[in-house]
Short mmCIF file of C-alpha atoms in Angstrom, two decimals:
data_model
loop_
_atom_site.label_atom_id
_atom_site.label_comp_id
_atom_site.label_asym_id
_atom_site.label_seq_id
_atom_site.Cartn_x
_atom_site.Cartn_y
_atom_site.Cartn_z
CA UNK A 6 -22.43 -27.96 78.24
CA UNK A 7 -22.62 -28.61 74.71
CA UNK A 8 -24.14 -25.15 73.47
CA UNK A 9 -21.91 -21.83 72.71
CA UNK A 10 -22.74 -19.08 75.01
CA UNK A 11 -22.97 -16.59 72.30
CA UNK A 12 -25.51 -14.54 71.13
CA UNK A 13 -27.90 -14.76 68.19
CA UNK A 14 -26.17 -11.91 65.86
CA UNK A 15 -25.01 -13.50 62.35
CA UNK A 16 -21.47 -11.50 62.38
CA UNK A 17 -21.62 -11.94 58.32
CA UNK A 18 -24.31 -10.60 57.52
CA UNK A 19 -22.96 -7.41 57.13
CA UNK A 20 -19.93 -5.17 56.83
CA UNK A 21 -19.46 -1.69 58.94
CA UNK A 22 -23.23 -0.72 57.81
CA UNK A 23 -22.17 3.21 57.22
CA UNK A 24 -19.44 1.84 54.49
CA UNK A 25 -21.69 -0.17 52.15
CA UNK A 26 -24.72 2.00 52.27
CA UNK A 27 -27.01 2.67 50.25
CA UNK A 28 -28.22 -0.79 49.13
CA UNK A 29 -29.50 -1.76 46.14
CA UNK A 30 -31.19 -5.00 47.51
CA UNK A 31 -31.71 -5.77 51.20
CA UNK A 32 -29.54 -7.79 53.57
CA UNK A 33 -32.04 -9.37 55.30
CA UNK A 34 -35.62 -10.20 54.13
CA UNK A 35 -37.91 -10.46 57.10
CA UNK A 36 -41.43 -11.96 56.47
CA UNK A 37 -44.24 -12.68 58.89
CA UNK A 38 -46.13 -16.17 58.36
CA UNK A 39 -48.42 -15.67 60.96
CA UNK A 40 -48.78 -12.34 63.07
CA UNK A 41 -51.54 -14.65 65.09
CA UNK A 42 -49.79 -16.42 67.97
CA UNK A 43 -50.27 -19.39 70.77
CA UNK A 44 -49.01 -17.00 73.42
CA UNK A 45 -50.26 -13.33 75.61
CA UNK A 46 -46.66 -12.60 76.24
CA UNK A 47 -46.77 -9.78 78.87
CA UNK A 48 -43.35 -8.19 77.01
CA UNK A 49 -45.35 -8.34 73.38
CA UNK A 50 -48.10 -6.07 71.53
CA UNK A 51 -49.69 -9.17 69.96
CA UNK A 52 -50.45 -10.47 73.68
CA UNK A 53 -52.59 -7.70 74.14
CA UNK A 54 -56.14 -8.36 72.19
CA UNK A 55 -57.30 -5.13 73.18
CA UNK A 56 -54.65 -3.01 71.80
CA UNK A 57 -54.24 -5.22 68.85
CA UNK A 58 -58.13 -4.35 67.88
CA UNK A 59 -57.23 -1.13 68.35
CA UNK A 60 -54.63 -0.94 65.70
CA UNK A 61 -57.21 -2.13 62.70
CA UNK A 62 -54.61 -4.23 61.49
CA UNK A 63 -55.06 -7.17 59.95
CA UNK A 64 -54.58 -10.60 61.32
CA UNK A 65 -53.99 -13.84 59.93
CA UNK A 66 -51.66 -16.17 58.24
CA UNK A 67 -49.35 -15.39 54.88
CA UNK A 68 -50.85 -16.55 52.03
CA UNK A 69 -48.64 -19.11 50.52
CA UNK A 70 -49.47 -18.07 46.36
CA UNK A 71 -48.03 -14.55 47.54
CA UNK A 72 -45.03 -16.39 49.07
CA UNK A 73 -43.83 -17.75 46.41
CA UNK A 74 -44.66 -14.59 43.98
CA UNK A 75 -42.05 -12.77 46.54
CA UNK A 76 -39.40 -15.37 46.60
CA UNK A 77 -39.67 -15.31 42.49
CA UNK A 78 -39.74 -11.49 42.71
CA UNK A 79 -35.79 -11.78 43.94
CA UNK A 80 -34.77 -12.88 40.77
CA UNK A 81 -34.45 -9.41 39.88
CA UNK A 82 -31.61 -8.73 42.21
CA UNK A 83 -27.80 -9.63 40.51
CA UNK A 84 -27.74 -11.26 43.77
CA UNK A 85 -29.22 -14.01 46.21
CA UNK A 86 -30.73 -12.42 49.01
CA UNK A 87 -28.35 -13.40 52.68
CA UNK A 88 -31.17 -14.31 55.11
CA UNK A 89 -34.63 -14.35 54.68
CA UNK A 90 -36.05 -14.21 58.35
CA UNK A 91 -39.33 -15.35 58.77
CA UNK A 92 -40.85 -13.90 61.72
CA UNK A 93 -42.31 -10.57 63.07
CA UNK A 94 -45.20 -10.44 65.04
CA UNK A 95 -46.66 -13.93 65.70
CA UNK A 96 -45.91 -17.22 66.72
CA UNK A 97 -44.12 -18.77 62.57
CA UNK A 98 -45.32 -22.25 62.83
CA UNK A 99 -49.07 -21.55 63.38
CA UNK A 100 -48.72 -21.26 59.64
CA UNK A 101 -49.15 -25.18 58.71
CA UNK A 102 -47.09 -24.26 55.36
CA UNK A 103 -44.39 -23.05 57.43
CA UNK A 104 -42.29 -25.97 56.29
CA UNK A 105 -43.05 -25.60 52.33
CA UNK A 106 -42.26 -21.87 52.44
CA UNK A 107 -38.62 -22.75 53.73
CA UNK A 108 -38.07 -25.28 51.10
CA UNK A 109 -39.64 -23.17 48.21
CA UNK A 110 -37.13 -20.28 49.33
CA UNK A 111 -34.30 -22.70 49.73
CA UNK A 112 -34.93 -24.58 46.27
CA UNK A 113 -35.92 -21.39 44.38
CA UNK A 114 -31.49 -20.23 44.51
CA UNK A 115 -32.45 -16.82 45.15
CA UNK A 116 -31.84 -17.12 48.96
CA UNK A 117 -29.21 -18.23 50.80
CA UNK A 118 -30.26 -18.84 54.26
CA UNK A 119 -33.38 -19.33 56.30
CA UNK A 120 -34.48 -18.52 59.64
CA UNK A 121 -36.84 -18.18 62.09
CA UNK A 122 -37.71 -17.24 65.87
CA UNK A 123 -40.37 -19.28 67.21
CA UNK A 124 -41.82 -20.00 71.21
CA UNK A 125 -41.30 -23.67 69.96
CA UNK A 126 -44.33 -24.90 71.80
CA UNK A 127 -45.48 -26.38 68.85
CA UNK A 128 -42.36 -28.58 68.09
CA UNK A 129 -43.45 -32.23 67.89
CA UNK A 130 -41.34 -35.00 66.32
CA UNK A 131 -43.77 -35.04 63.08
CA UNK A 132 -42.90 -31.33 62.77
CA UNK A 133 -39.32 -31.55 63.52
CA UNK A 134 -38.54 -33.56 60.52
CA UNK A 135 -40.48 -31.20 58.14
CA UNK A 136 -38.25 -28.37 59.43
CA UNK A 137 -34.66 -29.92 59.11
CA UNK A 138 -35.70 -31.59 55.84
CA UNK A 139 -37.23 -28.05 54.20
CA UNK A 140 -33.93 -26.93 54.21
CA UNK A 141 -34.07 -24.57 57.12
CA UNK A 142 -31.40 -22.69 58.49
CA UNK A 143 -31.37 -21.64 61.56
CA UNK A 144 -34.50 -21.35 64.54
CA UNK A 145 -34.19 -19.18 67.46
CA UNK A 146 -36.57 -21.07 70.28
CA UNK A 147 -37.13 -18.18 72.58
CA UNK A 148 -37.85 -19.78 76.38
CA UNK A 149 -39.95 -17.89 78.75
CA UNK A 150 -39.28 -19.57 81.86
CA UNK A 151 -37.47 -22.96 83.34
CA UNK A 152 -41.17 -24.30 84.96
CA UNK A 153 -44.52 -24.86 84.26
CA UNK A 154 -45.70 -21.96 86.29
CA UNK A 155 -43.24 -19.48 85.13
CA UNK A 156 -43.47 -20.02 81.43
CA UNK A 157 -47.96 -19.43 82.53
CA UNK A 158 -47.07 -16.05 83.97
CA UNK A 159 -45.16 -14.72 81.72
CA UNK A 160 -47.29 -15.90 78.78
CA UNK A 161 -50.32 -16.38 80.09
CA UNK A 162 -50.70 -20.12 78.23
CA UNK A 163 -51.12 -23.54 80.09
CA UNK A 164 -47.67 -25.40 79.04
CA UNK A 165 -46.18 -28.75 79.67
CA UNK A 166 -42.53 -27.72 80.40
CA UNK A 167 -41.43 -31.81 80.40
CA UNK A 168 -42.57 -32.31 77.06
CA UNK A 169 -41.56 -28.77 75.75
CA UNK A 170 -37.60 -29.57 76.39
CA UNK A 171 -38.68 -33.32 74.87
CA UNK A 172 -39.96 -32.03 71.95
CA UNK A 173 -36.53 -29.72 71.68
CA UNK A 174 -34.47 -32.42 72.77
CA UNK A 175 -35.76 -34.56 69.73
CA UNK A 176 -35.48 -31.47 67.28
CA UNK A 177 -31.43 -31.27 67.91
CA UNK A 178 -31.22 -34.94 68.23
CA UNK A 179 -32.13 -35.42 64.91
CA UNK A 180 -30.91 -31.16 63.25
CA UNK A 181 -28.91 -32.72 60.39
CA UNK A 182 -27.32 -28.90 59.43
CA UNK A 183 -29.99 -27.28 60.80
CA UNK A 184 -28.78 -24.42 63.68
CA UNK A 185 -30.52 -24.43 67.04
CA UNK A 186 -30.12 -21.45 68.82
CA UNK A 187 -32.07 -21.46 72.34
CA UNK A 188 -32.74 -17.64 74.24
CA UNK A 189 -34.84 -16.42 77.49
CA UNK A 190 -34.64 -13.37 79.30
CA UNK A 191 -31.92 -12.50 81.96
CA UNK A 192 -34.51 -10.48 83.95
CA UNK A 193 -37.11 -12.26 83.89
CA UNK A 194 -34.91 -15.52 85.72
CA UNK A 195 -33.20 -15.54 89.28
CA UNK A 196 -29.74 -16.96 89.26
CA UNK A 197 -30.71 -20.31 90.21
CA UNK A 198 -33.49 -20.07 87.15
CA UNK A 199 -30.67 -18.81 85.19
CA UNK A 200 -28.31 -21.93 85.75
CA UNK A 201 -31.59 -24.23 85.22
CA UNK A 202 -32.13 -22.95 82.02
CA UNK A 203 -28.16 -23.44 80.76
CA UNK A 204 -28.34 -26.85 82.42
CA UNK A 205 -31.58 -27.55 80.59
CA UNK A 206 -30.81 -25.93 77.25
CA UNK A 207 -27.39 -26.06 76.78
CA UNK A 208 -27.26 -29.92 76.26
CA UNK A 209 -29.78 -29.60 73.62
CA UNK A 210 -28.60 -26.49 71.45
CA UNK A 211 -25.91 -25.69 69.10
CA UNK A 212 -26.02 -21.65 70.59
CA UNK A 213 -27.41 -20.28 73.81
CA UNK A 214 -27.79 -17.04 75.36
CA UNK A 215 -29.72 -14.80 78.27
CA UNK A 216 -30.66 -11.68 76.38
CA UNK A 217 -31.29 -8.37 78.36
CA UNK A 218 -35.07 -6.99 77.95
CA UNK A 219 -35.42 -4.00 76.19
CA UNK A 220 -38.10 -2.15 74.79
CA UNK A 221 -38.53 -3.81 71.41
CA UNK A 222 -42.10 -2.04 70.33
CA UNK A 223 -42.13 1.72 70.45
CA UNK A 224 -45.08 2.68 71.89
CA UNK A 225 -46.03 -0.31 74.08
CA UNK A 226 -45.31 -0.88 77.68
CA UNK A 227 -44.80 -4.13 79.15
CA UNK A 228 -47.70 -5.30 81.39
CA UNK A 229 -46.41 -6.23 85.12
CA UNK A 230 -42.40 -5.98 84.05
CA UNK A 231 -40.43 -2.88 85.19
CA UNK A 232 -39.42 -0.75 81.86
CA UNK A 233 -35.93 -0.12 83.34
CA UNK A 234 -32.75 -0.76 81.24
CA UNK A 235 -29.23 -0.46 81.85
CA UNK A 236 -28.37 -1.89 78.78
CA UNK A 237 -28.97 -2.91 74.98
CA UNK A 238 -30.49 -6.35 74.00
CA UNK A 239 -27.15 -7.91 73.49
CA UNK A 240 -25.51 -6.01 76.93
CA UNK A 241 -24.11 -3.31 74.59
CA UNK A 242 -24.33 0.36 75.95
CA UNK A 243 -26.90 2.39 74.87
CA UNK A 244 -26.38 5.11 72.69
CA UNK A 245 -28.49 7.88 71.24
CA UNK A 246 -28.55 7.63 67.57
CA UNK A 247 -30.60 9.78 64.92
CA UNK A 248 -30.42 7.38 62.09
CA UNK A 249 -31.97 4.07 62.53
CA UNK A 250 -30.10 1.64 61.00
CA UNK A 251 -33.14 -0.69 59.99
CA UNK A 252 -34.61 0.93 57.11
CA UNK A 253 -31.07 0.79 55.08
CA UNK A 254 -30.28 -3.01 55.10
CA UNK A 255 -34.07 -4.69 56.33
CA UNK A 256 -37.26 -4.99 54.36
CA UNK A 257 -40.32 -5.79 56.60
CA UNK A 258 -43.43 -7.70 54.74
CA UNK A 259 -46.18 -7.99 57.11
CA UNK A 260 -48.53 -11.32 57.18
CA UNK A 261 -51.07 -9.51 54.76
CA UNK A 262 -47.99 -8.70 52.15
CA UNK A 263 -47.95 -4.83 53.00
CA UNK A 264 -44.64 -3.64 53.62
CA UNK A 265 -43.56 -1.59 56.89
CA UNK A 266 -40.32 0.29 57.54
CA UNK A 267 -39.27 -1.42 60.13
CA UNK A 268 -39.44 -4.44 62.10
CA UNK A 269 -40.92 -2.49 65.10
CA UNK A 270 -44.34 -1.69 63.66
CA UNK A 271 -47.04 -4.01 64.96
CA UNK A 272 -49.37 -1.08 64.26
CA UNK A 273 -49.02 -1.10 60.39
CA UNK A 274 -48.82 2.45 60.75
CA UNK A 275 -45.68 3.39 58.36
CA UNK A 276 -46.42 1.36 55.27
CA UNK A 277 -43.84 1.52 52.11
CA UNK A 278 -45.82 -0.73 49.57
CA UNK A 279 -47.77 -3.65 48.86
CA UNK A 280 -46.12 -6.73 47.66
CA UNK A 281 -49.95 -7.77 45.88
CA UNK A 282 -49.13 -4.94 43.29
CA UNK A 283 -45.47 -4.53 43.34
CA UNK A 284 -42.20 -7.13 43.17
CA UNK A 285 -39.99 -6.84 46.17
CA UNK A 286 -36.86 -4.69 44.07
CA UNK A 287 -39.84 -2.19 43.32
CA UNK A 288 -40.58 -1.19 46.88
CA UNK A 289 -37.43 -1.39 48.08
CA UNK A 290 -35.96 1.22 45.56
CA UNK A 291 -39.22 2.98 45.42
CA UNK A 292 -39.87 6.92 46.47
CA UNK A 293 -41.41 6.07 49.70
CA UNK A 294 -38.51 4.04 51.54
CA UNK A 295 -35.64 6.52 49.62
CA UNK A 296 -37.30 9.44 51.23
CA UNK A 297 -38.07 8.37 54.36
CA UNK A 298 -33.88 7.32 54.40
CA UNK A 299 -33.55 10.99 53.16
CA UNK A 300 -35.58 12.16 55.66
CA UNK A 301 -33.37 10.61 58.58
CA UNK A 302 -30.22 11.44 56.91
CA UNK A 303 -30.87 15.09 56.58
CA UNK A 304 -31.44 14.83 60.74
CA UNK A 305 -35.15 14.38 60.85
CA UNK A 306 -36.64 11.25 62.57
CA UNK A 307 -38.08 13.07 65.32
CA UNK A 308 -40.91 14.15 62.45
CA UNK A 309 -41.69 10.45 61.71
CA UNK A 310 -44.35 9.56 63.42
CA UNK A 311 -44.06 6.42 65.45
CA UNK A 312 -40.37 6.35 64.39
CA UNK A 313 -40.15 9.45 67.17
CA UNK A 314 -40.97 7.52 70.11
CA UNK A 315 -38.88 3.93 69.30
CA UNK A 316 -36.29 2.93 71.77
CA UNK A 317 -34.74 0.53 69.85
CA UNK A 318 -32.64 2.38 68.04
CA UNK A 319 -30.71 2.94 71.07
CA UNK A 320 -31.19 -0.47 72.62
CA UNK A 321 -31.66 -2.95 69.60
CA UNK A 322 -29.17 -2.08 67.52
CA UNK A 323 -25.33 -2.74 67.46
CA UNK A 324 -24.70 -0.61 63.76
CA UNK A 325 -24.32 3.35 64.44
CA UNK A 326 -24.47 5.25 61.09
CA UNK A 327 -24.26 8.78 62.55
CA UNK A 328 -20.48 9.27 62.40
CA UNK A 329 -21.36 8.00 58.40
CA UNK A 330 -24.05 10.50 57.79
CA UNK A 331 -21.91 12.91 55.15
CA UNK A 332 -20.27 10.31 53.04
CA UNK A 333 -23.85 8.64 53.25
CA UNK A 334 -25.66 11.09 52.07
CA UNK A 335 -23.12 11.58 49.19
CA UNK A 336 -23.84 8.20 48.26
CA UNK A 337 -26.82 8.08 48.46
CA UNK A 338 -27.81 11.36 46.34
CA UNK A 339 -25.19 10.09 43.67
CA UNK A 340 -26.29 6.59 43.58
CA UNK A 341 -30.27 7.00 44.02
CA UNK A 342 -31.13 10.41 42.60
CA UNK A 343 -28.20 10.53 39.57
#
């Protein structure tokens, strides 16, 4: 097998998180180009049309003029930004300017690297040579099943699983620099699934990995898949934390430009500015975010709502700022209200 077992954590991004904080620009930028997707994933909130209409958010597909008025906005760091991760609640390459958004962050110098998670069932030979030549970094192809008929129950789409691992197959054939990191679920494969889907993947992939489920979306229960986890995402134990880690080093932009807290919030619920009105440096060193970090530091996430009921803190997360919380909060009143 060609592919490192290893999984898709970028060890550089960051330091020991509780050391460095708090941040005066974020690690990681995450941005959603499309929070409409080709999938009805029964492990996902945006598979679920009913509970998506019930959330009144809005749906669609980044507007490309606001791109580019974001990516500008990070001039007014000192610094590039590390990763700008385009993804959150959709499928990224529904967005037809997928490729141009890359390679305006790439060619704009205020970002260093560029990825993205996509189902890759849109990956055709056309498209494959827009993504390695935009410049693009990394993409995470997550795989939800080794058949046909396992990738339809799980997702509830028709999909040609022959041409699927063609159409990857031609992608790394041809990656140039570009990083092609290929994921499914443990649980959701039998051992004999599990060693079709190295045997499949691991030929065409620079990184591979079986990642444990976990309950990603607070608030949302997966439809005909048992919510029972003995582990974190990566296999790391879980452990209770009362700061989430998220909010200190991640900026969320939703597809409409509206800024959440975290990553977690398909419901648009907890929303920290509006990137139509304000730059990017604005919002993240606004009033809103600072408090809300406060808020958590002086012991109080349980009075968040939405940020009460998330599991991911225990099982999505690998940085534990708890044993930090003093010489944080130090910091952070010195550097932020001083």
């Amino acid at each position: 097998m060609k592919a490192i077992i290893n999984d898709r954590r970028n060890s550089n991004e960051h330091k020991i998180l509780g050391k460095v904080v708090p941040l005066h620009m974020p690690f990681v930028l995450v941005l959603d180009p499309s929070n409409l997707c080709n999938h009805r994933c029964k492990f996902c909130p945006t598979g679920n049309d009913e509970l998506i209409k019930s959330t009144n958010r809005w749906n669609g597909i980044f507007d490309f003029e606001l791109f580019k008025k974001i990516i500008n906005d990070l001039k007014e760091f000192d610094k590039p930004l590390n990763v700008l991760r385009l993804y959150k609640e959709g499928e990224p390459l529904i967005n037809k300017q997928f490729p141009e958004m890359v390679k305006y962050a790439k060619d704009s110098g205020y970002v260093k690297k560029v990825d993205v998670t996509s189902n890759g069932i849109l990956l055709n030979p056309e498209l494959n040579i827009k993504l390695i030549e935009s410049g693009l970094d990394r993409i995470n192809i997550s795989v939800n099943g080794v058949s046909d008929e396992q990738i339809q129950y799980y997702t509830n789409t028709k999909v040609n699983f022959k041409k699927y691992v063609e159409n990857i197959k031609h992608l790394y054939k041809n990656r140039g620099k570009l990083e092609i990191f290929i994921k499914s679920i443990k649980e959701n494969l039998s051992e004999y699934e599990q060693k079709k889907f190295y045997d499949t993947f691991g030929e065409i992939s620079d990184r591979i990995f079986l990642e444990n489920i976990s309950p990603a979306w607070p608030e949302f229960k997966f439809k005909d898949i048992p919510m029972e986890f003995s582990c974190g995402n990566y296999g790391q134990k879980i452990i209770n934390r009362s700061i989430c880690p998220y909010i200190f080093y991640m900026m969320v932009i939703n597809s409409d430009g509206t800024v959440s807290f975290c990553i977690g919030d398909y419901k648009h619920i907890l929303i920290a500015g509006d990137t139509k009105k304000q730059s990017v440096k604005e919002i993240w060193n606004g009033d809103i975010l600072n408090n809300a970090r406060l808020e958590q530091l002086n012991g109080n996430i349980k009075n968040m709502i939405f940020c009460q009921n998330c599991e991911v803190i225990t099982h999505g997360t690998l940085d534990n700022l708890d044993p930090y919380r003093e010489e944080i909060l130090k910091r952070f009143k010195e550097n932020i209200y001083n």
